[in-house]
Short mmCIF file of C-alpha atoms and ligand atoms in Angstrom, two decimals:
data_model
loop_
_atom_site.label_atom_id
_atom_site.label_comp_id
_atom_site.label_asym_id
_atom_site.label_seq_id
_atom_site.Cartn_x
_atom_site.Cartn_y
_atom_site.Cartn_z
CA UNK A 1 -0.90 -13.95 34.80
CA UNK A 2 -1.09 -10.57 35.56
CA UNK A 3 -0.93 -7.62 32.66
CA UNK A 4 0.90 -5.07 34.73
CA UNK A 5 3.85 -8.08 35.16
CA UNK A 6 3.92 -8.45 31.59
CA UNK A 7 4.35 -5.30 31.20
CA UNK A 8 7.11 -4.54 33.51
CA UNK A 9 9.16 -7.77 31.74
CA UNK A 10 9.18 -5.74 28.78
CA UNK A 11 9.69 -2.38 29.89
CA UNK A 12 12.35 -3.94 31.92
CA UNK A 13 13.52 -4.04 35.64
CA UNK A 14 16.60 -3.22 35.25
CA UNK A 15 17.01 -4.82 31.74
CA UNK A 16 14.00 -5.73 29.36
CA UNK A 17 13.08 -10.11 29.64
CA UNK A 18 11.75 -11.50 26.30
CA UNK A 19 7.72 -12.05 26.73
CA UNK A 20 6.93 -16.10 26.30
CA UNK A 21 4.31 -16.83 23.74
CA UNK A 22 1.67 -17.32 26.42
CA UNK A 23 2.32 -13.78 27.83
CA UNK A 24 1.80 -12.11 24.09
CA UNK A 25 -1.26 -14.03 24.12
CA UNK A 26 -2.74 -13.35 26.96
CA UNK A 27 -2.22 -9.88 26.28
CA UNK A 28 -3.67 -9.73 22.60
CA UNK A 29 -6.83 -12.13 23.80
CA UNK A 30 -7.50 -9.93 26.52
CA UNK A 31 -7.34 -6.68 24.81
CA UNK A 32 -9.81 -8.29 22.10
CA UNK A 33 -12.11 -9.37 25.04
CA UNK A 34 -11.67 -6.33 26.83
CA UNK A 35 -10.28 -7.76 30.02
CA UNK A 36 -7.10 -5.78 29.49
CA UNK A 37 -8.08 -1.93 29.28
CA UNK A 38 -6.86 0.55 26.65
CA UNK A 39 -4.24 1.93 29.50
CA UNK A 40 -2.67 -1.11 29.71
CA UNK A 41 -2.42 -2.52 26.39
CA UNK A 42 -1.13 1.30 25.80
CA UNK A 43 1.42 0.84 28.33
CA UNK A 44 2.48 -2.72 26.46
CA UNK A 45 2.88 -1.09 22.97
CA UNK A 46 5.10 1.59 23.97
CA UNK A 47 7.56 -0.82 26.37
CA UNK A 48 7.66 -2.83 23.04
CA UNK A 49 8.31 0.72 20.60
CA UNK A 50 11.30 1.62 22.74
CA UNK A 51 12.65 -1.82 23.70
CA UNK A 52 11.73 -3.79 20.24
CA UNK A 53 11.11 -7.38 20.60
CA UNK A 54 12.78 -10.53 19.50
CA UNK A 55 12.03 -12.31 15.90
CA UNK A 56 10.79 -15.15 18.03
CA UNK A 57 8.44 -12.73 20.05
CA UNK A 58 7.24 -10.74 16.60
CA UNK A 59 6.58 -14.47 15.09
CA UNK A 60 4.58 -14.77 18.25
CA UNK A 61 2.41 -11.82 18.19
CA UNK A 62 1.86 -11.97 15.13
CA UNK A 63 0.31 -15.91 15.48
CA UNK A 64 -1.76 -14.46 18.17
CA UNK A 65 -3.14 -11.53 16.60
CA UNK A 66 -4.02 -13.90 13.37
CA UNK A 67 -5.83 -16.09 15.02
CA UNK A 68 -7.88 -13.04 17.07
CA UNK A 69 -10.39 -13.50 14.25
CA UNK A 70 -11.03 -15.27 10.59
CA UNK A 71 -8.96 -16.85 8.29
CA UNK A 72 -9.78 -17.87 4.63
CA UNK A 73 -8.77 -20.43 3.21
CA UNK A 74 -8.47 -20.68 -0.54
CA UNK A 75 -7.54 -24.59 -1.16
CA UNK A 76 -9.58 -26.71 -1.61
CA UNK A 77 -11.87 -25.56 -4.17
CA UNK A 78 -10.39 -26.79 -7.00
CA UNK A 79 -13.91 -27.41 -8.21
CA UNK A 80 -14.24 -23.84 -7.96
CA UNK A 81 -11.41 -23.24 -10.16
CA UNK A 82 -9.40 -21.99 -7.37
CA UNK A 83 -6.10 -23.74 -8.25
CA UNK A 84 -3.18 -21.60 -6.11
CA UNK A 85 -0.78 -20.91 -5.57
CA UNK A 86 -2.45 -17.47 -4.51
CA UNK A 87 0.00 -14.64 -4.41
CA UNK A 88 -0.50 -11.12 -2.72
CA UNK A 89 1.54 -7.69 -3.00
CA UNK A 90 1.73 -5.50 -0.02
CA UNK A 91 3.20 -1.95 -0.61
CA UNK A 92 4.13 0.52 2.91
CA UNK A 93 2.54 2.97 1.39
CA UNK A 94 3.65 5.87 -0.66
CA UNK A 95 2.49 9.20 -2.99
CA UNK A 96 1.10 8.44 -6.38
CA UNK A 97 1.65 4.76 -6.01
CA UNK A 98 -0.97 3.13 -7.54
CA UNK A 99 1.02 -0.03 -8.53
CA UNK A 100 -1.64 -2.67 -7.21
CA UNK A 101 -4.58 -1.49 -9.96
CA UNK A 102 -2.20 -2.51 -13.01
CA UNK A 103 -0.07 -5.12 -11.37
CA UNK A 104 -2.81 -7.68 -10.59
CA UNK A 105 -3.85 -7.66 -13.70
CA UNK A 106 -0.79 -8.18 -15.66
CA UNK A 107 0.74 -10.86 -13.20
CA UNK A 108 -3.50 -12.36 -13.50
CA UNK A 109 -2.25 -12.89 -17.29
CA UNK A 110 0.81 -14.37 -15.77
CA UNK A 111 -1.33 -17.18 -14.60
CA UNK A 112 -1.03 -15.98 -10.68
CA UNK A 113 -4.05 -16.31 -9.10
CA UNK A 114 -4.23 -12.86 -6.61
CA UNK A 115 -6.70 -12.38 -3.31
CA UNK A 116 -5.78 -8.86 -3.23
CA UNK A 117 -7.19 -7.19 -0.20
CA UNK A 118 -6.39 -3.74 0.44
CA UNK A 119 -6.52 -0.85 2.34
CA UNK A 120 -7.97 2.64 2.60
CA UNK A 121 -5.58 5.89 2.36
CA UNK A 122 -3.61 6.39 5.81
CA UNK A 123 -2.27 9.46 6.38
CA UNK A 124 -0.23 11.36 3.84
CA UNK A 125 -0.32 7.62 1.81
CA UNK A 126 -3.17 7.21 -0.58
CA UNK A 127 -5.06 4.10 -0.15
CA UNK A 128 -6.45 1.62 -3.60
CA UNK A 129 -9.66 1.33 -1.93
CA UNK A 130 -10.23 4.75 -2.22
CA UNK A 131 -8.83 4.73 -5.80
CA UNK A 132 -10.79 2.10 -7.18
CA UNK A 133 -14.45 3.53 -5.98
CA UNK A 134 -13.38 6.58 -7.79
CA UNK A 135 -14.60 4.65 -10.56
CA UNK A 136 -18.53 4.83 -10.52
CA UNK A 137 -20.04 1.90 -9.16
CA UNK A 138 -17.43 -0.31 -8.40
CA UNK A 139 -17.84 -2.15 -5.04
CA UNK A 140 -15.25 -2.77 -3.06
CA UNK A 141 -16.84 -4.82 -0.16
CA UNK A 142 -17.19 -7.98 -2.05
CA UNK A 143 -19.13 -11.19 0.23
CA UNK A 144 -16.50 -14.49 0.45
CA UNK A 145 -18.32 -15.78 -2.17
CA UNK A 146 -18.04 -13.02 -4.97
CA UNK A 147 -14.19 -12.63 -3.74
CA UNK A 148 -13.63 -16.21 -4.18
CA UNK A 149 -15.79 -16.77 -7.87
CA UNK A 150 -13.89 -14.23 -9.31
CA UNK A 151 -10.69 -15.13 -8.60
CA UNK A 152 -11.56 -18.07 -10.15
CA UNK A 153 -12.99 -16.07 -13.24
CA UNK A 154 -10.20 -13.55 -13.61
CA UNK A 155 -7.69 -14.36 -11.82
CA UNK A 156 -7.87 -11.21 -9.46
CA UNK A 157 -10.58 -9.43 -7.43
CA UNK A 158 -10.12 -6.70 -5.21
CA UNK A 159 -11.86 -5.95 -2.01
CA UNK A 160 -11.75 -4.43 1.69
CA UNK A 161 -10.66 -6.28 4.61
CA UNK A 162 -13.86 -7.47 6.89
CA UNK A 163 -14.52 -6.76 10.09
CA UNK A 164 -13.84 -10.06 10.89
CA UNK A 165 -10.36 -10.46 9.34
CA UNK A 166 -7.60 -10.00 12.44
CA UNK A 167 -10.15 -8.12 15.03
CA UNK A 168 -6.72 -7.62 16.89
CA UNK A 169 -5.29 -5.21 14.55
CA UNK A 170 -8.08 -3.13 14.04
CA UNK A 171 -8.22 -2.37 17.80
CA UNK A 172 -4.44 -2.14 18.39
CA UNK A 173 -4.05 -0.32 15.01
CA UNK A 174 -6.32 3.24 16.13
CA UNK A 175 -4.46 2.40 19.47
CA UNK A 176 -0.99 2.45 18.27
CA UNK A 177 -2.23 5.93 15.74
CA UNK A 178 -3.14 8.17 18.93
CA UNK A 179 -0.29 7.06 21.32
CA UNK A 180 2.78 7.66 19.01
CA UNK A 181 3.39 3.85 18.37
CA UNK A 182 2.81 2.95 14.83
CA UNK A 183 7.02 3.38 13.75
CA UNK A 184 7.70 -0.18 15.61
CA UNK A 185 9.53 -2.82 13.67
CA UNK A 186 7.72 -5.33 15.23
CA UNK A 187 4.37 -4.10 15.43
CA UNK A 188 3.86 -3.08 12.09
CA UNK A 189 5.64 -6.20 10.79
CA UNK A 190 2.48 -8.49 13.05
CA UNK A 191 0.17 -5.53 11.85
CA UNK A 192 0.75 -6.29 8.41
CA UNK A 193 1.51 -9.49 8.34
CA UNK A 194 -1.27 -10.69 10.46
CA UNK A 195 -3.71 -9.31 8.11
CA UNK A 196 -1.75 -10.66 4.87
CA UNK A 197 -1.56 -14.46 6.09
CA UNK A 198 -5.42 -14.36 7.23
CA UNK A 199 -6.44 -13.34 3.26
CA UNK A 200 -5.27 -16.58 2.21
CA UNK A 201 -1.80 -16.12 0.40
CA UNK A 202 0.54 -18.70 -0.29
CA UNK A 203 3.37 -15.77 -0.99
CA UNK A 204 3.50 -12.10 -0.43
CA UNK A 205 5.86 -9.67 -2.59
CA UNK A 206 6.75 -6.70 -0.36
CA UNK A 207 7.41 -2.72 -1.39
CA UNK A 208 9.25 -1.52 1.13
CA UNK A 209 9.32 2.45 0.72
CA UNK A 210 12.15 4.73 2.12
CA UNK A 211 12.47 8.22 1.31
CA UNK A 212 10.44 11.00 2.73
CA UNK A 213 6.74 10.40 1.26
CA UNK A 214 7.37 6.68 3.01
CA UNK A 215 6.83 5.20 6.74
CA UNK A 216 10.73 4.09 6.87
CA UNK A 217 12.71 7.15 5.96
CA UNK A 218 15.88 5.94 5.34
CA UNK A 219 17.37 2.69 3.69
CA UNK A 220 18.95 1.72 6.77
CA UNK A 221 15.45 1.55 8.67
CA UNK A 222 13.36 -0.03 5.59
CA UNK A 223 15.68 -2.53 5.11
CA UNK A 224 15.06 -3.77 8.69
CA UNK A 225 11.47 -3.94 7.97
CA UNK A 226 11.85 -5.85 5.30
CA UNK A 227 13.87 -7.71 6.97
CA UNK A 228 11.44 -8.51 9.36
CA UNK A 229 8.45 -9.26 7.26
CA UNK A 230 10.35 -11.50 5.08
CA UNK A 231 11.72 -13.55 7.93
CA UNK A 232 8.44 -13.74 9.79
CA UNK A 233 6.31 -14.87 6.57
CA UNK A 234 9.15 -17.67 6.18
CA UNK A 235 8.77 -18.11 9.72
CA UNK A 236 4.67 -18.97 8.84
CA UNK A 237 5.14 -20.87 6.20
CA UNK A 238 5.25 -18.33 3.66
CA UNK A 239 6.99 -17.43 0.30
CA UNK A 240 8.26 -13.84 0.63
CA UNK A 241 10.52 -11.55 -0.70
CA UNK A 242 11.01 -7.60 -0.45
CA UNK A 243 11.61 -4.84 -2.97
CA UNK A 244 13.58 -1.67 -1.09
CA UNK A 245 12.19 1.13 -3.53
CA UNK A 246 12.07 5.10 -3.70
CA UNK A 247 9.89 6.93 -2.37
CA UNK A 248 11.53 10.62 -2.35
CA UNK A 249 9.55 11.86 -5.23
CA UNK A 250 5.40 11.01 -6.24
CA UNK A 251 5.80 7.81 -8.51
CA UNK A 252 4.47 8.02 -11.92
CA UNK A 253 2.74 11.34 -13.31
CA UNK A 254 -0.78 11.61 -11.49
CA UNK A 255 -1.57 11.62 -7.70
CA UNK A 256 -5.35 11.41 -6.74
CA UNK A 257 -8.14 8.87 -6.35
CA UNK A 258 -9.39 8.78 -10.53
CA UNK A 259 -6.07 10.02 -11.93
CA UNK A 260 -4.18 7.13 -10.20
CA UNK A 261 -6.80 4.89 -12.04
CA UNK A 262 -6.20 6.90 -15.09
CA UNK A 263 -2.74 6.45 -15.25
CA UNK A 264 -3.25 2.52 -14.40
CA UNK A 265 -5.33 2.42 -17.42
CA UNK A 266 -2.71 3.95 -19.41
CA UNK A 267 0.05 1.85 -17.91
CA UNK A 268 -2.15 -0.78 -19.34
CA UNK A 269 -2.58 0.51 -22.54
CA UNK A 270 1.35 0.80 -22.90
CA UNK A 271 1.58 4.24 -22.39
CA UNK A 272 2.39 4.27 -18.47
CA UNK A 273 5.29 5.97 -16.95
CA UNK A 274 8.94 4.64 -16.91
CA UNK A 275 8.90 4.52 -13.00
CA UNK A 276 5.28 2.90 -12.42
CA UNK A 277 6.05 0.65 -15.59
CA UNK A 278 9.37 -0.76 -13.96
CA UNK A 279 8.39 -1.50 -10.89
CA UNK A 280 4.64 -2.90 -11.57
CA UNK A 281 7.06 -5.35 -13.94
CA UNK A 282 9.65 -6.14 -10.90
CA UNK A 283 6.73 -6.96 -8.09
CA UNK A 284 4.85 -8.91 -10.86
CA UNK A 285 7.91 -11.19 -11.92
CA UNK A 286 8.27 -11.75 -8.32
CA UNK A 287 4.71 -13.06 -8.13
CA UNK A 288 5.23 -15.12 -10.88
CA UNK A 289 8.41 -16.67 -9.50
CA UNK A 290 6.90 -17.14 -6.29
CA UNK A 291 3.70 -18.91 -7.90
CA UNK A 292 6.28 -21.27 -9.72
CA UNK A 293 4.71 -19.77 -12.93
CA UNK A 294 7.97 -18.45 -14.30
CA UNK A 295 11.66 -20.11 -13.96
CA UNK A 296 13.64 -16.62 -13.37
CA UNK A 297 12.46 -13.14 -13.27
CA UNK A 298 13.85 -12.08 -16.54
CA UNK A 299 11.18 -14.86 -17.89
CA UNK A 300 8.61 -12.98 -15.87
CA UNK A 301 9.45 -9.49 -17.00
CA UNK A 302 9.20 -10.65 -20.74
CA UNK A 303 6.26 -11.87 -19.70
CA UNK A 304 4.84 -9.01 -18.28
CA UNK A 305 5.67 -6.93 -21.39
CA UNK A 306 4.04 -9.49 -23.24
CA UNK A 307 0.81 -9.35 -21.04
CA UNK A 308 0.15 -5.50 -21.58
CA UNK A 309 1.74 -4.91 -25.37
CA UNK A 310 -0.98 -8.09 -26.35
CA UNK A 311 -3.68 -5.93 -24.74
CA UNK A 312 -4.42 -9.11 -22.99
CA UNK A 313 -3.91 -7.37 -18.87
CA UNK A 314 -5.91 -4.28 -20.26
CA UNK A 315 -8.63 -6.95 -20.94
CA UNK A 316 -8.50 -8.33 -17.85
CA UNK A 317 -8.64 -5.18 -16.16
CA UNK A 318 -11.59 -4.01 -17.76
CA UNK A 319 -13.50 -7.53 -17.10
CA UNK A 320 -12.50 -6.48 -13.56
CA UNK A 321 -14.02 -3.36 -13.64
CA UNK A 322 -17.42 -4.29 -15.23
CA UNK A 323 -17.49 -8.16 -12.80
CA UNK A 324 -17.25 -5.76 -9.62
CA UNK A 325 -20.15 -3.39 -10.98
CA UNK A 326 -18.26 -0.67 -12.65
CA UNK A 327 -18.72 0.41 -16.40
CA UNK A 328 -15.78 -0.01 -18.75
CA UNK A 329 -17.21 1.65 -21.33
CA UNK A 330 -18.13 4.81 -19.35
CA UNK A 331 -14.52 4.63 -17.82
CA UNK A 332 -12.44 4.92 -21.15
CA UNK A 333 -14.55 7.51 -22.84
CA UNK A 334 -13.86 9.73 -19.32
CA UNK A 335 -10.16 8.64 -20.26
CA UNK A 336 -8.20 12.27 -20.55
CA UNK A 337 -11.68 14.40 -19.84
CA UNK A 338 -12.85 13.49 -16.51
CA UNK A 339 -11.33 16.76 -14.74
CA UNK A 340 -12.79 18.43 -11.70
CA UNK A 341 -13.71 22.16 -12.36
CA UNK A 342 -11.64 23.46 -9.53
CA UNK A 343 -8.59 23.99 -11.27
CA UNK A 344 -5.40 25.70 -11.44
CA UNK A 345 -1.66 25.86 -13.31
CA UNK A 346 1.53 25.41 -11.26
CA UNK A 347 4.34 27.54 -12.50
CA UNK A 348 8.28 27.31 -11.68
CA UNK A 349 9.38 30.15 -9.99
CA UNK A 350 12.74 30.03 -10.92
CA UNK A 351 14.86 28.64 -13.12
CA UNK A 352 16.76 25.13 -11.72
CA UNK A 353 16.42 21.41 -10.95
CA UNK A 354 13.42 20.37 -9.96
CA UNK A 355 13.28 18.77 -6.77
CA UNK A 356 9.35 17.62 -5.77
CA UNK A 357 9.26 16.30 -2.15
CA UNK A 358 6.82 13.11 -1.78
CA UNK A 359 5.67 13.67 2.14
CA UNK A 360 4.69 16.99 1.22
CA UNK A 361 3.32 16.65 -2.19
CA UNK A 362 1.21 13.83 -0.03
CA UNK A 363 -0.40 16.53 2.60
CA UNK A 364 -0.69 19.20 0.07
CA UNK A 365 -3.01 16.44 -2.05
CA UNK A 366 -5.08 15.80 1.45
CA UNK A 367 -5.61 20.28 1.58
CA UNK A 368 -7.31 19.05 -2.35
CA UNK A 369 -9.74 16.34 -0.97
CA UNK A 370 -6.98 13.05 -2.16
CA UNK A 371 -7.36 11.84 1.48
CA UNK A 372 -8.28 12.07 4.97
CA UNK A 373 -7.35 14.30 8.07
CA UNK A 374 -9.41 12.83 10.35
CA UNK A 375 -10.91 8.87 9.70
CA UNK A 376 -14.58 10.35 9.05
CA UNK A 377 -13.50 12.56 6.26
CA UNK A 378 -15.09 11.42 3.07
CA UNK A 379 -12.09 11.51 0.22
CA UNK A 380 -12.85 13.40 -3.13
CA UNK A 381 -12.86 11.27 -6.59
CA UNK A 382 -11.56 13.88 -8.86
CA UNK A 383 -9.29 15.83 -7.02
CA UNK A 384 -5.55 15.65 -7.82
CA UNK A 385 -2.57 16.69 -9.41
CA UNK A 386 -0.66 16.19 -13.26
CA UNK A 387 2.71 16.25 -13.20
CA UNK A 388 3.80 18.02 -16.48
CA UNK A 389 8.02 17.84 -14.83
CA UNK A 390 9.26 15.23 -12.47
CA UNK A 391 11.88 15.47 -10.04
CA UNK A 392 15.65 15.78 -11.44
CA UNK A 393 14.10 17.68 -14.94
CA UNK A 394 15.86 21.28 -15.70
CA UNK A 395 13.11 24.20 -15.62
CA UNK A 396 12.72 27.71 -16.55
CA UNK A 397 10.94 29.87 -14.25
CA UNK A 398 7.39 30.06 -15.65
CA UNK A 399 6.93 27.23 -17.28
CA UNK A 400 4.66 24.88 -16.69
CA UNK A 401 5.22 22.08 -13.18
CA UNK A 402 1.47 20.34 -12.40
CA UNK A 403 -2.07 21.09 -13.27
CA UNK A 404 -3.98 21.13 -10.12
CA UNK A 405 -7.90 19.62 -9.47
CA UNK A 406 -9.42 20.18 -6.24
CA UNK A 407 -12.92 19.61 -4.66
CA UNK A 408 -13.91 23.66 -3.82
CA UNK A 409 -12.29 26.80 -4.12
CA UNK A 410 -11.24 26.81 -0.89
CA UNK A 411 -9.08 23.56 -0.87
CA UNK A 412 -7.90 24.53 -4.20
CA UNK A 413 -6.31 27.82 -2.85
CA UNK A 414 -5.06 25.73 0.53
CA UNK A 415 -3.51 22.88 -1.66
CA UNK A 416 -1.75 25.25 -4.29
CA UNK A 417 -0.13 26.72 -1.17
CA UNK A 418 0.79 23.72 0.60
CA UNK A 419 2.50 22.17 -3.21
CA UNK A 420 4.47 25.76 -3.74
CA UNK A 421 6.25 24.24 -0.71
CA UNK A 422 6.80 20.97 -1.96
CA UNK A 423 8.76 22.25 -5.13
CA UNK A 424 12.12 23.65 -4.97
CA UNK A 425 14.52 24.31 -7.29
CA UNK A 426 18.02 23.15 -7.54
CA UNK A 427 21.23 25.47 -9.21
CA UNK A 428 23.23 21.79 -9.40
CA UNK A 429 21.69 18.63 -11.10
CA UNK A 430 20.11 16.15 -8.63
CA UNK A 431 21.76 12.74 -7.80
CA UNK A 432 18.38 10.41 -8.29
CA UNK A 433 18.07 7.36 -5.97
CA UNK A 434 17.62 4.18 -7.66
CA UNK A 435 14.14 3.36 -8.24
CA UNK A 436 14.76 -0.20 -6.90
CA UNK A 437 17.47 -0.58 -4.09
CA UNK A 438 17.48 -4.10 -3.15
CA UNK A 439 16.14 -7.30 -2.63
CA UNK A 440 15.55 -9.27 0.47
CA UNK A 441 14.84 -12.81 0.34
N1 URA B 1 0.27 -0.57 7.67
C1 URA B 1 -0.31 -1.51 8.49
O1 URA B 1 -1.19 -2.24 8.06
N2 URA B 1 0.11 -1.59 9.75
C2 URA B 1 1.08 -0.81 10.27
O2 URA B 1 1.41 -0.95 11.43
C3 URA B 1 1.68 0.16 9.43
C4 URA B 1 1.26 0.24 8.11
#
């Protein structure tokens, strides 16, 4: 077999040839070995970007690119108190969504036993890896071992994926990022999904995001993905089912690494936001359903309610926070004061509907020190914004939008600038999307 042939089937000559199983795999093993060089497996990615591939050839690569490193396996261990079915929630990313850090508790209390793994922020999106060391202490890189005991314990941990987990993905990932290939059906559906079957779930709940501060832009195009991932987890022997949900506007009130854990802890404590508080319930009844623990998801949202209004999820998280070497104590008394100094007030400038765009809310918060520019940046705990309006609410010019935190002076000025142009002002009301579009099963 011969890369450049490969290549060529898929670019096409005249017409594009589905790529056999073999072919993906030689491709994926020998970019992992480093037989196949970074021009070629460049090359591959972008035949497959403009000419897509089949849902037999996505099935495929994503096989290949699983089994390009380790995969846990959580049965078994009964003894351990590792009883299944283990459920996982993968969101596309979004601004302000911070659903994972009160939804693995509640659907914990749901009896769902959760292997969450998660990610760092990635462009614009913020990441819950980088939201849950905001909180002093707590380690995120937890050994097999730890991950696996307190599951058992808990019901939930939360950690980083390893080095080890799909080697495939991290190569082809920072690949795809510098040669204008991540927006590929296919390739983010094995990216994902690759990485999601090797933590050891039984069933995956999707968020599919459209809407500007989202991947997938418009229904049409997240629907596809979803689409995708749902039929190619069912295709691995998966439960899986996708949520089509906003992402035009930030969800809930706070955007930034602590105020995303502050507003999970007051989700928790029954005081979260409509938006976050609706859909945290919908992707938890889902896991609940999918983990037989629940006969219909109207069950499951009672449930749910039940689980936070008891106290019993805020409980949980808190046994979280201290079992993965963080201080609950020291984390509710910063409740409401932890602020960084470098502050300022957002005022409306005229009088209208507001309208607060997500993709550029989510840059201005990387100007504040949210997240990254380049993958070396370090992110900045405390930096942020309060949302005193949300998007659709009537204002007067002056009053008060968002409070403001930033790491310096400097990013403080930069980010106020860079949020004046995510706010706009509307002289008709605004037509909100739903908050939840769809389902795909
Ligand atoms: N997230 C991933 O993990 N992979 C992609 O390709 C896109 C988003």
């Amino acid at each position: 077999m011969r890369a450049a042939d490969i290549i060529i089937k898929k670019r096409g000559n005249p017409t594009p040839q589905p790529l056999t199983k073999e072919e993906i795999q030689f491709m994926v093993d020998g970019y992992v070995a480093k037989t196949i060089p970074d021009y070629q497996m460049s090359a591959f990615l972008m035949a497959i970007y403009f000419n897509g591939m089949s849902f037999e050839e996505t099935a495929a690569l994503t096989d290949c690119m699983l089994h390009s490193g380790e995969i846990i396996n959580l049965h078994g261990k009964e003894n351990l108190g590792l009883k299944g079915p283990f459920v996982d929630k993968h969101s596309t990313g979004g601004v302000g969504d911070k659903i994972s850090i009160p939804l693995a508790p509640i659907a914990a209390c749901l009896g769902v036993q959760i292997p969450m793994m998660s990610g760092r922020g990635l462009g614009h999106t913020g990441g819950t890896l980088d939201k849950l060391e905001s909180i002093t202490g707590y380690k995120v890189a937890l050994s097999p071992q730890e991950f696996e005991q307190l599951i058992a314990q808990n019901g939930y941990a939360m950690t980083g994926q390893t080095q080890k987990i799909v080697p495939a993905d991290r190569l082809m990932y920072a690949l795809r990022d510098v040669t204008g290939t991540v927006e590929s059906i296919p390739l983010i559906t094995a990216s994902i999904l690759s990485k999601k079957v090797a933590e050891g779930s039984d069933a995956l709940v999707f968020d599919v995001k459209y809407g500007s501060g989202a991947f997938m832009k418009t229904p049409a195009a997240a629907e596809n993905l979803a689409t995708s991932l749902v039929k190619t987890a069912q295709a691995m022997g998966k439960k899986a089912v996708a949520l089509l949900t906003d992402m035009e506007t930030p969800l809930g009130l706070k955007t930034g690494n602590y105020l995303e854990i502050e507003e999970s802890l007051e989700c928790l404590q029954g005081n979260g936001p409509k938006d976050v508080m609706e859909l945290t319930y919908a992707l938890a009844s889902r896991m609940a359903l999918l983990a037989g623990k629940v006969a219909s998801i109207e069950e499951g949202l009672e449930l749910c309610k039940q689980a936070v209004n008891s106290g019993r999820a805020l409980e949980k998280f808190l046994k979280n926070v201290d079992d993965q070497g963080g201080d609950s104590k020291k984390l509710l008394e910063q409740q409401g004061k932890r602020r960084s100094p470098f502050h300022a007030q957002l005022n409306a400038e005229s009088d209208g509907y507001l309208k607060i765009d997500a993709y550029k809310t989510g840059i201005a918060c990387i100007n504040l020190g949210v997240g990254r520019n380049k993958t070396s940046d370090k992110v900045d705990a405390d930096s942020g914004i309060i949302l005193s309006k949300v998007q659709g609410e009537a204002v007067k010019a002056g009053q008060k939008i968002m409070d403001v935190y930033a790491k310096d002076e400097k990013s403080l000025e930069e980010g106020v600038a860079a949020l004046k142009k995510a706010v706009s002002y509307s002289k008709t009301t605004i037509t909100q999307n739903k908050l939840i579009l769809k389902e795909i099963k």
